[in-house]
Amino acid sequence: DGVIEIRDLTKRYGRTTAVDRLTLTVRPGQVTGFLGPNGAGKSTTLRLVLGLHRPTAGTALVDGAPFTDRPRGLRHVGALLDAGDVHGGRSARAHLRALARSNGIARSRVDEVLHEVGLAEVAGRRVGGFSLGMRQRLGIAAALLGDPPVLLFDEPFNGLDPEGVRWVRGLFRRLAAEGRTVLVSSHLMSEMEQTAEHLVVIGRGELIADENLAQFAARS
Ligand code: ADP
Ligand code: ADP
């Protein structure tokens, strides 16, 4: 359970090839780092896995099926995509309650995840007043809401202070130790070093490396 299989995946926007014949498998039980410079195609790949974009060619499967139909929604795959992109007028709690409702998740999970990400005390405040770090925590709470076996985090370290970075690293390792699939994108190798066990590196949409972090570090 929780295997992501990407086969010959390609996504073009006009003349830009954002993802170029990407093939890789992401497995449960470890943190997989997804490394590449800005514009490498990381977000596009994660969005294709989530079925938020249609591939130009190839497939992205989660547990053998495209995620497009979202049969289990947030109870299958949870994702932090663009933390800045949250409706600012609602409170953190109201935001998560709406997500819980539309995904058939028990309302009691909302306060659990708010506590887990350290936002319990600001749960009633408007998200519009949140710092980027607080928005990242809220996005992580949304990803955790459905207790999913598969978790995707796009640039989760952005805006976090050093304490927040330590916290999120521990969280990712714990989620992986629970047997979940944890895929974390970043443009900084330094963020991966104490986070990921496995590393997938892409550049210009193409796969550059797919190996154990220690192996990668030994070569570069
Ligand atoms: P990363 O997440 O690694 O920074 P992206 O997946 O965001 O990379 O972008 C990969 C490439 O695709 C970039 O050249 C980007 O400009 C382009 N791109 C991404 N989304 C769109 C879009 N909606 N329309 C046009 N070009 C896009
Ligand atoms: P709206 O913003 O229109 O209320 P939602 O936020 O409920 O829409 O999201 C629409 C769909 O996207 C839902 O079926 C939900 O499962 C999915 N979705 C929303 N946020 C996430 C997320 N963080 N991770 C994975 N899927 C998500």
mmCIF file with all atom_site columns, C-alpha atoms and ligand atoms in Angstrom, residues 13 16 18 37-44, ligand 1:
data_model
loop_
_atom_site.group_PDB
_atom_site.id
_atom_site.type_symbol
_atom_site.label_atom_id
_atom_site.label_alt_id
_atom_site.label_comp_id
_atom_site.label_asym_id
_atom_site.label_entity_id
_atom_site.label_seq_id
_atom_site.pdbx_PDB_ins_code
_atom_site.Cartn_x
_atom_site.Cartn_y
_atom_site.Cartn_z
_atom_site.occupancy
_atom_site.B_iso_or_equiv
_atom_site.pdbx_formal_charge
_atom_site.auth_seq_id
_atom_site.auth_comp_id
_atom_site.auth_asym_id
_atom_site.auth_atom_id
_atom_site.pdbx_PDB_model_num
ATOM   1  C CA  . TYR A 1 13 ? 2.908  23.742 -21.455 1.00 0.00 ? 13 TYR A CA  1
ATOM   2  C CA  . THR A 1 16 ? 7.874  24.335 -22.263 1.00 0.00 ? 16 THR A CA  1
ATOM   3  C CA  . ALA A 1 18 ? 7.931  20.822 -17.524 1.00 0.00 ? 18 ALA A CA  1
ATOM   4  C CA  . PRO A 1 37 ? 16.429 23.673 -8.922  1.00 0.00 ? 37 PRO A CA  1
ATOM   5  C CA  . ASN A 1 38 ? 13.475 26.009 -9.297  1.00 0.00 ? 38 ASN A CA  1
ATOM   6  C CA  . GLY A 1 39 ? 11.651 25.246 -12.523 1.00 0.00 ? 39 GLY A CA  1
ATOM   7  C CA  . ALA A 1 40 ? 12.904 21.633 -12.623 1.00 0.00 ? 40 ALA A CA  1
ATOM   8  C CA  . GLY A 1 41 ? 9.352  20.254 -12.696 1.00 0.00 ? 41 GLY A CA  1
ATOM   9  C CA  . LYS A 1 42 ? 8.842  19.158 -9.093  1.00 0.00 ? 42 LYS A CA  1
ATOM   10 C CA  . SER A 1 43 ? 5.504  20.887 -8.487  1.00 0.00 ? 43 SER A CA  1
ATOM   11 C CA  . THR A 1 44 ? 4.191  19.799 -11.854 1.00 0.00 ? 44 THR A CA  1
HETATM 12 P P1  . ADP B 2 .  ? 9.563  23.356 -9.697  1.00 0.00 ? 1  ADP B P1  1
HETATM 13 O O1  . ADP B 2 .  ? 8.441  22.935 -8.841  1.00 0.00 ? 1  ADP B O1  1
HETATM 14 O O2  . ADP B 2 .  ? 10.673 22.346 -9.748  1.00 0.00 ? 1  ADP B O2  1
HETATM 15 O O3  . ADP B 2 .  ? 10.077 24.723 -9.367  1.00 0.00 ? 1  ADP B O3  1
HETATM 16 P P2  . ADP B 2 .  ? 7.565  23.573 -11.778 1.00 0.00 ? 1  ADP B P2  1
HETATM 17 O O4  . ADP B 2 .  ? 6.953  22.248 -11.912 1.00 0.00 ? 1  ADP B O4  1
HETATM 18 O O5  . ADP B 2 .  ? 6.832  24.621 -11.004 1.00 0.00 ? 1  ADP B O5  1
HETATM 19 O O6  . ADP B 2 .  ? 9.048  23.428 -11.223 1.00 0.00 ? 1  ADP B O6  1
HETATM 20 O O7  . ADP B 2 .  ? 7.829  24.188 -13.214 1.00 0.00 ? 1  ADP B O7  1
HETATM 21 C C1  . ADP B 2 .  ? 8.475  23.447 -14.274 1.00 0.00 ? 1  ADP B C1  1
HETATM 22 C C2  . ADP B 2 .  ? 8.438  24.268 -15.553 1.00 0.00 ? 1  ADP B C2  1
HETATM 23 O O8  . ADP B 2 .  ? 7.116  24.327 -16.037 1.00 0.00 ? 1  ADP B O8  1
HETATM 24 C C3  . ADP B 2 .  ? 8.902  25.697 -15.390 1.00 0.00 ? 1  ADP B C3  1
HETATM 25 O O9  . ADP B 2 .  ? 9.579  26.078 -16.564 1.00 0.00 ? 1  ADP B O9  1
HETATM 26 C C4  . ADP B 2 .  ? 7.605  26.448 -15.234 1.00 0.00 ? 1  ADP B C4  1
HETATM 27 O O10 . ADP B 2 .  ? 7.757  27.772 -15.651 1.00 0.00 ? 1  ADP B O10 1
HETATM 28 C C5  . ADP B 2 .  ? 6.672  25.658 -16.141 1.00 0.00 ? 1  ADP B C5  1
HETATM 29 N N1  . ADP B 2 .  ? 5.273  25.704 -15.689 1.00 0.00 ? 1  ADP B N1  1
HETATM 30 C C6  . ADP B 2 .  ? 4.785  25.202 -14.534 1.00 0.00 ? 1  ADP B C6  1
HETATM 31 N N2  . ADP B 2 .  ? 3.459  25.363 -14.446 1.00 0.00 ? 1  ADP B N2  1
HETATM 32 C C7  . ADP B 2 .  ? 3.088  26.001 -15.597 1.00 0.00 ? 1  ADP B C7  1
HETATM 33 C C8  . ADP B 2 .  ? 1.842  26.443 -16.135 1.00 0.00 ? 1  ADP B C8  1
HETATM 34 N N3  . ADP B 2 .  ? 0.689  26.291 -15.444 1.00 0.00 ? 1  ADP B N3  1
HETATM 35 N N4  . ADP B 2 .  ? 1.862  27.054 -17.341 1.00 0.00 ? 1  ADP B N4  1
HETATM 36 C C9  . ADP B 2 .  ? 2.992  27.207 -18.020 1.00 0.00 ? 1  ADP B C9  1
HETATM 37 N N5  . ADP B 2 .  ? 4.205  26.803 -17.591 1.00 0.00 ? 1  ADP B N5  1
HETATM 38 C C10 . ADP B 2 .  ? 4.252  26.205 -16.397 1.00 0.00 ? 1  ADP B C10 1
#
